[in-house]
PDB file of C-alpha atoms and ligand atoms in Angstrom:
ATOM      1  CA  MET P  13       4.821 -15.660  15.453  1.00 96.00           C
ATOM      2  CA  ARG P  14       3.513 -14.015  12.279  1.00 98.00           C
ATOM      3  CA  HIS P  15       5.008 -11.140  10.258  1.00 98.00           C
ATOM      4  CA  LEU P  16       3.572  -9.076   7.419  1.00 98.00           C
ATOM      5  CA  ILE P  17       6.241  -8.765   4.733  1.00 98.00           C
ATOM      6  CA  ASP P  18       4.282  -9.542   1.569  1.00 97.00           C
ATOM      7  CA  PRO P  19       0.514  -9.178   0.990  1.00 96.00           C
ATOM      8  CA  LEU P  20       0.445 -12.957   0.311  1.00 96.00           C
ATOM      9  CA  ASP P  21       1.482 -13.619   3.922  1.00 98.00           C
ATOM     10  CA  PHE P  22      -2.257 -13.399   4.660  1.00 98.00           C
ATOM     11  CA  THR P  23      -4.628 -15.861   3.019  1.00 98.00           C
ATOM     12  CA  LEU P  24      -7.765 -14.551   1.346  1.00 97.00           C
ATOM     13  CA  GLU P  25      -9.743 -15.457   4.442  1.00 98.00           C
ATOM     14  CA  GLU P  26      -7.220 -13.751   6.774  1.00 98.00           C
ATOM     15  CA  THR P  27      -7.255 -10.700   4.493  1.00 98.00           C
ATOM     16  CA  LYS P  28     -11.059 -10.570   4.743  1.00 98.00           C
ATOM     17  CA  ASN P  29     -10.859 -10.902   8.536  1.00 98.00           C
ATOM     18  CA  ILE P  30      -8.412  -7.955   8.765  1.00 98.00           C
ATOM     19  CA  LEU P  31     -10.625  -5.810   6.487  1.00 98.00           C
ATOM     20  CA  ASP P  32     -13.704  -6.729   8.528  1.00 98.00           C
ATOM     21  CA  LEU P  33     -11.867  -5.799  11.746  1.00 98.00           C
ATOM     22  CA  ALA P  34     -10.750  -2.493  10.237  1.00 98.00           C
ATOM     23  CA  ASP P  35     -14.414  -1.784   9.383  1.00 98.00           C
ATOM     24  CA  ARG P  36     -15.494  -2.632  12.959  1.00 98.00           C
ATOM     25  CA  ILE P  37     -12.783  -0.343  14.405  1.00 98.00           C
ATOM     26  CA  LYS P  38     -13.919   2.449  12.085  1.00 98.00           C
ATOM     27  CA  GLN P  39     -17.511   2.064  13.399  1.00 98.00           C
ATOM     28  CA  ASN P  40     -16.600   1.652  17.088  1.00 98.00           C
ATOM     29  CA  PRO P  41     -13.161   3.200  17.767  1.00 98.00           C
ATOM     30  CA  ASP P  42     -13.831   3.537  21.471  1.00 98.00           C
ATOM     31  CA  ALA P  43     -14.214  -0.228  21.918  1.00 98.00           C
ATOM     32  CA  TYR P  44     -10.594  -0.660  20.853  1.00 98.00           C
ATOM     33  CA  SER P  45      -8.937   2.224  22.679  1.00 98.00           C
ATOM     34  CA  HIS P  46      -7.233   0.095  25.350  1.00 98.00           C
ATOM     35  CA  VAL P  47      -6.689  -3.258  23.694  1.00 98.00           C
ATOM     36  CA  ALA P  48      -2.901  -2.620  23.329  1.00 98.00           C
ATOM     37  CA  ASP P  49      -2.306  -0.988  26.707  1.00 98.00           C
ATOM     38  CA  GLY P  50       1.349  -1.413  27.679  1.00 98.00           C
ATOM     39  CA  LYS P  51       2.436  -2.495  24.165  1.00 98.00           C
ATOM     40  CA  ARG P  52       5.011  -0.631  22.083  1.00 98.00           C
ATOM     41  CA  ILE P  53       5.521  -0.246  18.375  1.00 98.00           C
ATOM     42  CA  ALA P  54       8.991   0.671  17.018  1.00 98.00           C
ATOM     43  CA  THR P  55       8.778   2.548  13.718  1.00 98.00           C
ATOM     44  CA  LEU P  56      12.131   2.100  11.952  1.00 97.00           C
ATOM     45  CA  PHE P  57      11.994   4.341   8.893  1.00 97.00           C
ATOM     46  CA  TYR P  58      15.115   4.418   6.759  1.00 96.00           C
ATOM     47  CA  GLU P  59      13.275   6.305   4.003  1.00 94.00           C
ATOM     48  CA  PRO P  60      11.026   9.392   4.016  1.00 90.00           C
ATOM     49  CA  SER P  61       7.393   9.010   4.934  1.00 93.00           C
ATOM     50  CA  THR P  62       4.519  11.144   6.175  1.00 93.00           C
ATOM     51  CA  ARG P  63       1.377   9.011   6.108  1.00 93.00           C
ATOM     52  CA  THR P  64       2.754   5.580   6.728  1.00 96.00           C
ATOM     53  CA  ARG P  65       4.866   6.341   9.750  1.00 97.00           C
ATOM     54  CA  LEU P  66       2.416   8.746  11.327  1.00 97.00           C
ATOM     55  CA  SER P  67      -0.525   6.415  10.702  1.00 98.00           C
ATOM     56  CA  PHE P  68       1.324   3.475  12.309  1.00 98.00           C
ATOM     57  CA  GLU P  69       2.100   5.681  15.289  1.00 98.00           C
ATOM     58  CA  SER P  70      -1.430   7.041  15.463  1.00 98.00           C
ATOM     59  CA  ALA P  71      -2.824   3.528  15.121  1.00 98.00           C
ATOM     60  CA  MET P  72      -0.793   2.236  18.080  1.00 98.00           C
ATOM     61  CA  LEU P  73      -1.700   5.267  20.216  1.00 98.00           C
ATOM     62  CA  SER P  74      -5.404   4.758  19.358  1.00 98.00           C
ATOM     63  CA  LEU P  75      -5.128   1.179  20.589  1.00 98.00           C
ATOM     64  CA  GLY P  76      -3.746   2.432  23.922  1.00 98.00           C
ATOM     65  CA  GLY P  77      -0.112   1.520  23.136  1.00 98.00           C
ATOM     66  CA  GLN P  78       3.067   3.532  22.842  1.00 98.00           C
ATOM     67  CA  VAL P  79       5.552   4.492  20.163  1.00 98.00           C
ATOM     68  CA  ILE P  80       9.325   4.601  19.815  1.00 98.00           C
ATOM     69  CA  GLY P  81      11.472   4.806  16.689  1.00 96.00           C
ATOM     70  CA  PHE P  82      13.394   6.886  14.202  1.00 95.00           C
ATOM     71  CA  ALA P  83      12.508   8.683  10.994  1.00 94.00           C
ATOM     72  CA  GLY P  84      15.560   8.658   8.700  1.00 91.00           C
ATOM     73  CA  ALA P  85      18.559   6.331   8.465  1.00 90.00           C
ATOM     74  CA  GLU P  86      20.882   9.186   9.311  1.00 87.00           C
ATOM     75  CA  MET P  87      19.229   9.383  12.758  1.00 82.00           C
ATOM     76  CA  SER P  88      20.045   5.732  13.546  1.00 86.00           C
ATOM     77  CA  SER P  89      23.134   3.541  13.945  1.00 88.00           C
ATOM     78  CA  ALA P  90      22.663   2.511  10.287  1.00 87.00           C
ATOM     79  CA  SER P  91      24.759   5.616   9.636  1.00 85.00           C
ATOM     80  CA  LYS P  92      27.547   3.950  11.646  1.00 90.00           C
ATOM     81  CA  GLY P  93      27.248   0.766   9.614  1.00 91.00           C
ATOM     82  CA  GLU P  94      24.923  -1.329  11.776  1.00 94.00           C
ATOM     83  CA  THR P  95      23.111  -4.049   9.866  1.00 96.00           C
ATOM     84  CA  VAL P  96      19.318  -4.428   9.710  1.00 97.00           C
ATOM     85  CA  ALA P  97      19.790  -7.872  11.363  1.00 97.00           C
ATOM     86  CA  ASP P  98      21.521  -6.366  14.396  1.00 97.00           C
ATOM     87  CA  THR P  99      19.138  -3.414  14.617  1.00 96.00           C
ATOM     88  CA  SER P 100      16.158  -5.704  14.650  1.00 97.00           C
ATOM     89  CA  ARG P 101      17.670  -7.936  17.379  1.00 98.00           C
ATOM     90  CA  VAL P 102      18.325  -4.836  19.479  1.00 97.00           C
ATOM     91  CA  VAL P 103      14.903  -3.299  18.941  1.00 98.00           C
ATOM     92  CA  SER P 104      13.296  -6.611  19.909  1.00 98.00           C
ATOM     93  CA  CYS P 105      14.457  -5.820  23.455  1.00 98.00           C
ATOM     94  CA  TYR P 106      12.635  -2.468  23.479  1.00 98.00           C
ATOM     95  CA  ALA P 107       9.342  -3.024  21.683  1.00 98.00           C
ATOM     96  CA  ASP P 108       6.578  -5.573  20.957  1.00 98.00           C
ATOM     97  CA  ILE P 109       6.254  -5.044  17.203  1.00 98.00           C
ATOM     98  CA  ILE P 110       8.318  -3.319  14.439  1.00 98.00           C
ATOM     99  CA  ALA P 111       7.133  -1.395  11.383  1.00 98.00           C
ATOM    100  CA  MET P 112      10.067  -0.976   9.016  1.00 98.00           C
ATOM    101  CA  ARG P 113      10.502   1.035   5.817  1.00 98.00           C
ATOM    102  CA  HIS P 114      13.744   0.591   3.871  1.00 97.00           C
ATOM    103  CA  PRO P 115      15.067   1.580   0.454  1.00 95.00           C
ATOM    104  CA  LYS P 116      16.447  -1.984  -0.093  1.00 96.00           C
ATOM    105  CA  GLU P 117      14.133  -4.703  -1.311  1.00 96.00           C
ATOM    106  CA  GLY P 118      14.025  -7.503   1.247  1.00 98.00           C
ATOM    107  CA  ALA P 119      15.318  -5.534   4.264  1.00 98.00           C
ATOM    108  CA  PRO P 120      12.147  -6.097   6.334  1.00 98.00           C
ATOM    109  CA  LEU P 121      12.301  -9.793   5.490  1.00 98.00           C
ATOM    110  CA  VAL P 122      15.837  -9.931   6.861  1.00 98.00           C
ATOM    111  CA  ALA P 123      14.667  -8.056   9.939  1.00 98.00           C
ATOM    112  CA  SER P 124      11.916 -10.630  10.493  1.00 98.00           C
ATOM    113  CA  MET P 125      14.505 -13.434  10.417  1.00 98.00           C
ATOM    114  CA  TYR P 126      16.462 -11.933  13.299  1.00 98.00           C
ATOM    115  CA  SER P 127      13.860 -10.215  15.445  1.00 98.00           C
ATOM    116  CA  SER P 128      11.983 -11.955  18.241  1.00 98.00           C
ATOM    117  CA  ILE P 129       8.887  -9.755  17.691  1.00 98.00           C
ATOM    118  CA  PRO P 130       6.557  -9.414  14.651  1.00 98.00           C
ATOM    119  CA  VAL P 131       7.800  -7.234  11.759  1.00 98.00           C
ATOM    120  CA  ILE P 132       5.574  -5.284   9.423  1.00 98.00           C
ATOM    121  CA  ASN P 133       6.974  -4.210   6.055  1.00 98.00           C
ATOM    122  CA  ALA P 134       6.110  -0.542   5.681  1.00 98.00           C
ATOM    123  CA  GLY P 135       7.554  -0.411   2.149  1.00 98.00           C
ATOM    124  CA  ASP P 136      10.784  -2.028   0.844  1.00 97.00           C
ATOM    125  CA  GLY P 137      12.359  -0.347  -2.166  1.00 95.00           C
ATOM    126  CA  GLY P 138      10.328  -0.913  -5.355  1.00 94.00           C
ATOM    127  CA  HIS P 139       9.047  -4.230  -4.032  1.00 95.00           C
ATOM    128  CA  ASN P 140       6.057  -4.415  -1.682  1.00 96.00           C
ATOM    129  CA  HIS P 141       3.926  -2.282   0.602  1.00 98.00           C
ATOM    130  CA  PRO P 142       1.455  -4.764   2.133  1.00 98.00           C
ATOM    131  CA  THR P 143      -0.349  -2.391   4.545  1.00 98.00           C
ATOM    132  CA  GLN P 144      -0.977   0.069   1.678  1.00 98.00           C
ATOM    133  CA  THR P 145      -2.451  -2.897  -0.228  1.00 98.00           C
ATOM    134  CA  LEU P 146      -4.842  -3.629   2.615  1.00 98.00           C
ATOM    135  CA  ILE P 147      -5.855   0.031   2.627  1.00 98.00           C
ATOM    136  CA  ASP P 148      -6.459  -0.064  -1.158  1.00 98.00           C
ATOM    137  CA  LEU P 149      -8.510  -3.291  -0.791  1.00 98.00           C
ATOM    138  CA  MET P 150     -10.556  -1.798   2.054  1.00 98.00           C
ATOM    139  CA  THR P 151     -11.234   1.332  -0.021  1.00 98.00           C
ATOM    140  CA  ILE P 152     -12.158  -0.575  -3.163  1.00 98.00           C
ATOM    141  CA  ARG P 153     -14.439  -2.897  -1.156  1.00 98.00           C
ATOM    142  CA  GLN P 154     -16.154   0.073   0.488  1.00 98.00           C
ATOM    143  CA  LEU P 155     -16.724   1.884  -2.809  1.00 98.00           C
ATOM    144  CA  LYS P 156     -17.480  -1.001  -5.201  1.00 98.00           C
ATOM    145  CA  GLY P 157     -18.864  -3.569  -2.675  1.00 98.00           C
ATOM    146  CA  HIS P 158     -16.618  -6.384  -3.900  1.00 98.00           C
ATOM    147  CA  LEU P 159     -13.035  -7.242  -4.793  1.00 98.00           C
ATOM    148  CA  ASP P 160     -13.700  -9.498  -7.800  1.00 98.00           C
ATOM    149  CA  ASN P 161     -14.981  -8.774 -11.310  1.00 98.00           C
ATOM    150  CA  ILE P 162     -13.239  -5.438 -11.427  1.00 98.00           C
ATOM    151  CA  THR P 163     -11.510  -3.765 -14.355  1.00 98.00           C
ATOM    152  CA  ILE P 164      -8.744  -1.754 -12.753  1.00 98.00           C
ATOM    153  CA  GLY P 165      -6.305   0.594 -14.441  1.00 98.00           C
ATOM    154  CA  PHE P 166      -2.887   1.316 -12.971  1.00 98.00           C
ATOM    155  CA  CYS P 167      -1.378   4.489 -14.348  1.00 98.00           C
ATOM    156  CA  GLY P 168       2.019   6.115 -14.049  1.00 98.00           C
ATOM    157  CA  ASP P 169       5.219   4.587 -12.687  1.00 97.00           C
ATOM    158  CA  LEU P 170       4.481   0.887 -12.822  1.00 98.00           C
ATOM    159  CA  LYS P 171       8.139  -0.082 -12.854  1.00 97.00           C
ATOM    160  CA  PHE P 172       9.219   1.333  -9.493  1.00 96.00           C
ATOM    161  CA  GLY P 173       5.821   1.763  -7.776  1.00 97.00           C
ATOM    162  CA  ARG P 174       5.749  -0.781  -4.939  1.00 97.00           C
ATOM    163  CA  THR P 175       2.124  -0.075  -4.151  1.00 98.00           C
ATOM    164  CA  VAL P 176       1.246  -1.258  -7.645  1.00 98.00           C
ATOM    165  CA  HIS P 177       3.245  -4.479  -7.412  1.00 97.00           C
ATOM    166  CA  SER P 178       1.764  -5.203  -4.050  1.00 97.00           C
ATOM    167  CA  LEU P 179      -1.840  -4.545  -5.042  1.00 98.00           C
ATOM    168  CA  VAL P 180      -1.590  -6.563  -8.252  1.00 98.00           C
ATOM    169  CA  ASN P 181      -0.181  -9.450  -6.209  1.00 97.00           C
ATOM    170  CA  SER P 182      -3.261  -9.399  -4.050  1.00 97.00           C
ATOM    171  CA  LEU P 183      -5.945  -8.626  -6.680  1.00 98.00           C
ATOM    172  CA  VAL P 184      -5.078 -11.567  -8.908  1.00 98.00           C
ATOM    173  CA  ARG P 185      -6.348 -13.837  -6.133  1.00 98.00           C
ATOM    174  CA  TYR P 186      -9.942 -12.631  -6.582  1.00 98.00           C
ATOM    175  CA  LYS P 187     -11.937 -13.950  -9.566  1.00 97.00           C
ATOM    176  CA  ASN P 188     -12.228 -12.195 -12.941  1.00 98.00           C
ATOM    177  CA  ASN P 189     -10.255  -9.053 -12.292  1.00 98.00           C
ATOM    178  CA  ARG P 190      -8.908  -7.385 -15.426  1.00 98.00           C
ATOM    179  CA  PHE P 191      -5.814  -5.184 -15.414  1.00 98.00           C
ATOM    180  CA  TYR P 192      -4.909  -2.224 -17.648  1.00 98.00           C
ATOM    181  CA  PHE P 193      -1.340  -1.078 -17.159  1.00 98.00           C
ATOM    182  CA  ILE P 194      -1.068   2.483 -18.457  1.00 98.00           C
ATOM    183  CA  SER P 195       2.519   3.720 -18.614  1.00 98.00           C
ATOM    184  CA  PRO P 196       5.242   5.021 -20.907  1.00 97.00           C
ATOM    185  CA  ASP P 197       7.513   2.297 -22.291  1.00 97.00           C
ATOM    186  CA  GLU P 198      10.256   3.146 -19.820  1.00 96.00           C
ATOM    187  CA  LEU P 199       8.012   2.608 -16.755  1.00 97.00           C
ATOM    188  CA  LYS P 200       6.176  -0.581 -17.712  1.00 98.00           C
ATOM    189  CA  VAL P 201       5.219  -3.120 -15.013  1.00 98.00           C
ATOM    190  CA  PRO P 202       8.251  -5.413 -14.309  1.00 97.00           C
ATOM    191  CA  ALA P 203       8.536  -8.698 -16.180  1.00 97.00           C
ATOM    192  CA  TYR P 204       8.326 -10.597 -12.856  1.00 96.00           C
ATOM    193  CA  THR P 205       4.862  -9.190 -12.140  1.00 97.00           C
ATOM    194  CA  ILE P 206       3.731 -10.555 -15.520  1.00 98.00           C
ATOM    195  CA  GLU P 207       5.531 -13.877 -15.344  1.00 98.00           C
ATOM    196  CA  ASP P 208       5.164 -14.693 -11.634  1.00 97.00           C
ATOM    197  CA  THR P 209       1.869 -13.027 -10.773  1.00 97.00           C
ATOM    198  CA  LEU P 210      -0.454 -12.393 -13.741  1.00 98.00           C
ATOM    199  CA  LYS P 211       0.275 -15.421 -15.914  1.00 98.00           C
ATOM    200  CA  PRO P 212       0.046 -18.090 -13.183  1.00 97.00           C
ATOM    201  CA  TYR P 213      -3.439 -16.825 -12.344  1.00 97.00           C
ATOM    202  CA  ASN P 214      -4.414 -16.535 -16.022  1.00 97.00           C
ATOM    203  CA  SER P 215      -5.343 -12.930 -15.343  1.00 98.00           C
ATOM    204  CA  GLU P 216      -6.496 -10.784 -18.258  1.00 98.00           C
ATOM    205  CA  TYR P 217      -4.103  -7.861 -18.648  1.00 98.00           C
ATOM    206  CA  TYR P 218      -3.278  -5.186 -21.169  1.00 98.00           C
ATOM    207  CA  GLU P 219      -0.262  -2.904 -21.399  1.00 98.00           C
ATOM    208  CA  VAL P 220      -1.228   0.427 -22.959  1.00 98.00           C
ATOM    209  CA  SER P 221       0.046   3.961 -23.067  1.00 98.00           C
ATOM    210  CA  ASN P 222      -3.053   6.122 -23.602  1.00 98.00           C
ATOM    211  CA  LEU P 223      -4.969   7.153 -20.512  1.00 98.00           C
ATOM    212  CA  GLU P 224      -7.843   8.886 -22.309  1.00 98.00           C
ATOM    213  CA  GLU P 225      -8.636   5.876 -24.488  1.00 98.00           C
ATOM    214  CA  THR P 226      -8.531   3.513 -21.483  1.00 98.00           C
ATOM    215  CA  LEU P 227     -10.478   5.586 -18.964  1.00 98.00           C
ATOM    216  CA  PRO P 228     -14.039   4.677 -20.170  1.00 98.00           C
ATOM    217  CA  LYS P 229     -13.337   0.969 -19.686  1.00 98.00           C
ATOM    218  CA  LEU P 230     -12.334   1.181 -16.080  1.00 98.00           C
ATOM    219  CA  ASP P 231     -14.222   0.399 -12.865  1.00 98.00           C
ATOM    220  CA  VAL P 232     -11.316   1.668 -10.699  1.00 98.00           C
ATOM    221  CA  LEU P 233      -8.340   3.905 -11.544  1.00 98.00           C
ATOM    222  CA  TYR P 234      -5.121   3.698  -9.483  1.00 98.00           C
ATOM    223  CA  MET P 235      -2.861   6.699 -10.199  1.00 98.00           C
ATOM    224  CA  THR P 236       0.778   6.747  -9.047  1.00 98.00           C
ATOM    225  CA  ARG P 237       3.609   9.175  -8.595  1.00 96.00           C
ATOM    226  CA  VAL P 238       6.694   8.828 -10.791  1.00 96.00           C
ATOM    227  CA  GLN P 239       9.220   7.556  -8.161  1.00 95.00           C
ATOM    228  CA  LYS P 240      11.917  10.193  -8.421  1.00 95.00           C
ATOM    229  CA  GLU P 241      14.126   8.619  -5.754  1.00 93.00           C
ATOM    230  CA  ARG P 242      14.508   5.347  -7.744  1.00 93.00           C
ATOM    231  CA  PHE P 243      15.723   6.962 -10.980  1.00 94.00           C
ATOM    232  CA  PHE P 244      19.392   6.847 -11.983  1.00 88.00           C
ATOM    233  CA  SER P 245      19.155   9.988 -14.023  1.00 93.00           C
ATOM    234  CA  GLU P 246      17.503  13.297 -13.150  1.00 95.00           C
ATOM    235  CA  ASP P 247      16.962  14.058 -16.853  1.00 96.00           C
ATOM    236  CA  GLU P 248      15.051  10.836 -17.371  1.00 94.00           C
ATOM    237  CA  TYR P 249      12.864  11.639 -14.362  1.00 96.00           C
ATOM    238  CA  LEU P 250      12.125  15.148 -15.663  1.00 96.00           C
ATOM    239  CA  ARG P 251      11.266  13.768 -19.080  1.00 95.00           C
ATOM    240  CA  LEU P 252       8.800  11.228 -17.706  1.00 95.00           C
ATOM    241  CA  LYS P 253       7.344  12.880 -14.638  1.00 94.00           C
ATOM    242  CA  ASP P 254       4.381  14.590 -16.300  1.00 93.00           C
ATOM    243  CA  THR P 255       3.462  11.903 -18.827  1.00 95.00           C
ATOM    244  CA  TYR P 256      -0.013  11.530 -17.247  1.00 97.00           C
ATOM    245  CA  ILE P 257      -1.992  14.257 -15.584  1.00 97.00           C
ATOM    246  CA  LEU P 258      -5.517  13.455 -14.580  1.00 98.00           C
ATOM    247  CA  ASN P 259      -7.759  16.513 -14.498  1.00 98.00           C
ATOM    248  CA  ARG P 260     -11.494  17.160 -14.278  1.00 97.00           C
ATOM    249  CA  GLU P 261     -11.856  17.328 -18.056  1.00 97.00           C
ATOM    250  CA  LYS P 262     -10.276  13.890 -18.592  1.00 98.00           C
ATOM    251  CA  LEU P 263     -12.330  12.502 -15.753  1.00 98.00           C
ATOM    252  CA  ASN P 264     -15.424  13.278 -17.852  1.00 97.00           C
ATOM    253  CA  LEU P 265     -14.420  10.291 -19.979  1.00 98.00           C
ATOM    254  CA  ALA P 266     -14.670   7.898 -17.065  1.00 98.00           C
ATOM    255  CA  LYS P 267     -17.636   6.039 -15.622  1.00 98.00           C
ATOM    256  CA  PRO P 268     -19.592   8.124 -13.084  1.00 98.00           C
ATOM    257  CA  ASP P 269     -18.840   5.609 -10.333  1.00 98.00           C
ATOM    258  CA  MET P 270     -15.153   4.999 -11.062  1.00 98.00           C
ATOM    259  CA  PRO P 271     -13.144   5.717  -7.890  1.00 98.00           C
ATOM    260  CA  VAL P 272      -9.759   7.356  -8.368  1.00 98.00           C
ATOM    261  CA  LEU P 273      -7.249   5.915  -5.919  1.00 98.00           C
ATOM    262  CA  HIS P 274      -3.704   7.154  -5.250  1.00 98.00           C
ATOM    263  CA  PRO P 275      -1.452   6.043  -2.400  1.00 98.00           C
ATOM    264  CA  LEU P 276      -0.150   9.629  -2.059  1.00 98.00           C
ATOM    265  CA  PRO P 277       1.998  11.688  -1.984  1.00 97.00           C
ATOM    266  CA  ARG P 278       0.820  13.140  -5.299  1.00 97.00           C
ATOM    267  CA  VAL P 279       2.955  15.534  -7.238  1.00 96.00           C
ATOM    268  CA  ASP P 280       1.337  16.710 -10.506  1.00 95.00           C
ATOM    269  CA  GLU P 281      -0.362  13.531 -11.701  1.00 97.00           C
ATOM    270  CA  ILE P 282      -3.775  14.435 -10.290  1.00 98.00           C
ATOM    271  CA  SER P 283      -4.783  18.086 -10.615  1.00 98.00           C
ATOM    272  CA  THR P 284      -6.351  19.608  -7.554  1.00 98.00           C
ATOM    273  CA  ASP P 285      -9.521  20.238  -9.595  1.00 97.00           C
ATOM    274  CA  VAL P 286     -10.256  16.527  -9.240  1.00 98.00           C
ATOM    275  CA  ASP P 287     -10.293  16.694  -5.442  1.00 98.00           C
ATOM    276  CA  ASP P 288     -13.908  17.873  -5.233  1.00 97.00           C
ATOM    277  CA  ASP P 289     -15.198  15.207  -7.605  1.00 98.00           C
ATOM    278  CA  ASN P 290     -17.015  12.505  -5.681  1.00 97.00           C
ATOM    279  CA  ARG P 291     -14.900   9.856  -7.429  1.00 98.00           C
ATOM    280  CA  ALA P 292     -11.706  11.164  -5.737  1.00 98.00           C
ATOM    281  CA  ALA P 293     -10.977   8.456  -3.180  1.00 98.00           C
ATOM    282  CA  TYR P 294      -7.408   9.246  -2.136  1.00 98.00           C
ATOM    283  CA  PHE P 295      -8.206  11.012   1.082  1.00 97.00           C
ATOM    284  CA  LYS P 296     -10.614   8.194   1.970  1.00 97.00           C
ATOM    285  CA  GLN P 297      -7.625   5.845   1.615  1.00 98.00           C
ATOM    286  CA  VAL P 298      -5.691   7.949   4.082  1.00 97.00           C
ATOM    287  CA  GLN P 299      -8.544   7.687   6.581  1.00 96.00           C
ATOM    288  CA  ASN P 300      -8.768   3.935   6.117  1.00 98.00           C
ATOM    289  CA  GLY P 301      -5.003   3.693   6.649  1.00 98.00           C
ATOM    290  CA  LYS P 302      -5.225   4.185  10.348  1.00 98.00           C
ATOM    291  CA  TYR P 303      -7.943   1.556  10.835  1.00 98.00           C
ATOM    292  CA  VAL P 304      -6.145  -0.996   8.676  1.00 98.00           C
ATOM    293  CA  ARG P 305      -2.922  -0.496  10.653  1.00 98.00           C
ATOM    294  CA  MET P 306      -4.810  -0.814  13.920  1.00 98.00           C
ATOM    295  CA  ALA P 307      -6.224  -4.122  12.648  1.00 98.00           C
ATOM    296  CA  VAL P 308      -2.812  -5.377  11.489  1.00 98.00           C
ATOM    297  CA  ILE P 309      -1.177  -4.518  14.835  1.00 98.00           C
ATOM    298  CA  MET P 310      -3.964  -6.310  16.697  1.00 98.00           C
ATOM    299  CA  ALA P 311      -3.641  -9.344  14.448  1.00 98.00           C
ATOM    300  CA  LEU P 312       0.106  -9.718  14.771  1.00 98.00           C
ATOM    301  CA  LEU P 313       0.057  -9.072  18.510  1.00 98.00           C
ATOM    302  CA  GLU P 314      -2.630 -11.748  18.799  1.00 98.00           C
ATOM    303  CA  ILE P 315      -4.957  -9.403  20.633  1.00 98.00           C
ATOM    304  CA  THR P 316      -8.538 -10.596  21.067  1.00 98.00           C
ATOM    305  CA  ASP P 317     -11.183  -8.449  19.399  1.00 98.00           C
ATOM    306  CA  PRO P 318     -13.349  -7.148  22.261  1.00 98.00           C
ATOM    307  CA  LEU P 319     -16.449  -7.090  20.013  1.00 98.00           C
ATOM    308  CA  THR P 320     -16.265 -10.693  18.744  1.00 97.00           C
ATOM    309  CA  GLY P 321     -14.254 -12.272  21.554  1.00 98.00           C
ATOM    310  CA  GLN P 322     -11.992 -13.787  18.885  1.00 97.00           C
ATOM    311  CA  LYS P 323      -8.447 -13.387  17.626  1.00 97.00           C
ATOM    312  CA  VAL P 324      -8.070 -12.145  14.094  1.00 95.00           C
ATOM    313  CA  LEU P 325      -5.677 -14.667  12.636  1.00 93.00           C
TER     314      LEU P 325
HETATM  315  C1  NCD T 415       3.765   5.225  -1.324  1.00 55.47           C
HETATM  316  C2  NCD T 415       5.084   4.554  -1.032  1.00 55.47           C
HETATM  317  O1  NCD T 415       5.796   4.944  -0.084  1.00 55.47           O
HETATM  318  O2  NCD T 415       5.342   3.601  -1.744  1.00 55.47           O
HETATM  319  N1  NCD T 415       3.406   6.097  -0.315  1.00 55.47           N
HETATM  320  C3  NCD T 415       2.654   5.636   0.746  1.00 55.47           C
HETATM  321  O3  NCD T 415       3.163   4.879   1.555  1.00 55.47           O
HETATM  322  N2  NCD T 415       1.378   5.939   0.770  1.00 55.47           N
HETATM  323  C4  NCD T 415       3.663   5.814  -2.678  1.00 55.47           C
HETATM  324  C5  NCD T 415       4.713   6.779  -3.114  1.00 55.47           C
HETATM  325  O4  NCD T 415       5.637   7.138  -2.378  1.00 55.47           O
HETATM  326  O5  NCD T 415       4.574   7.215  -4.239  1.00 55.47           O
END
């Protein structure tokens, strides 16, 4: 049985197979509308979410399956003190696959050790968010045509942003990617990302603080929200939250084919006047999210692809 806890749980070839399947589903959604008939996903969300939970649920429904779950720890027995281990054992009796979001790093990994059904990490604290990573890869591949030889800038909260950590983990595996980390000093990318991810792959990386100076060099820009919920002090959050605001004027400094990605939700870091620019790719990511999650559910449930006659993994 396979789980998806970390983007590295899928090899490069498996990652490509998932992205290819997501592309096929996008082209032919009707062909996949009954492949998960009779299957259930449990969405166990101990943290707020709009896109991730609804897109998992929408993905399962679009495959013909059903959905159970809770949205908020206070709605579950976690509020009575039940452990993630026990909850995942229990939910294994009700569902075929779990998608779990949790404020504690490692909680979905613990769930996967006790459940008898596949577990998907839908975001664990400041750590990983592997399905968002697959969405980001799918979107970059669609817009740039490849996942190697890319100069990508990550801007904003690089300390707490799990989507950043997760995507960097994955992108170092493709050849000749260069990384610009654009952040204030307080929100720099964690030392473990540098020591355990970038250095072992000999990846070229730069830590900078000026967005305007960096923009012209980039092939892809990945903006992020300052992660309010992970700050210890409200004052510190308020001081840092508007460090970077991308607007149409600043975007003039960028290459004409530089997609702007953002996992959403956005707060103020991208002005709405960027939304109409054809480089704005964040709503494309949302669209891709459903197809990627359909592909991941199919892969982990070992469902045969009706168009190729093959399993994904
Ligand atoms: C992200 C997350 O939850 O990490 N949202 C998402 O799933 N698309 C980003 C964020 O909350 O800033």
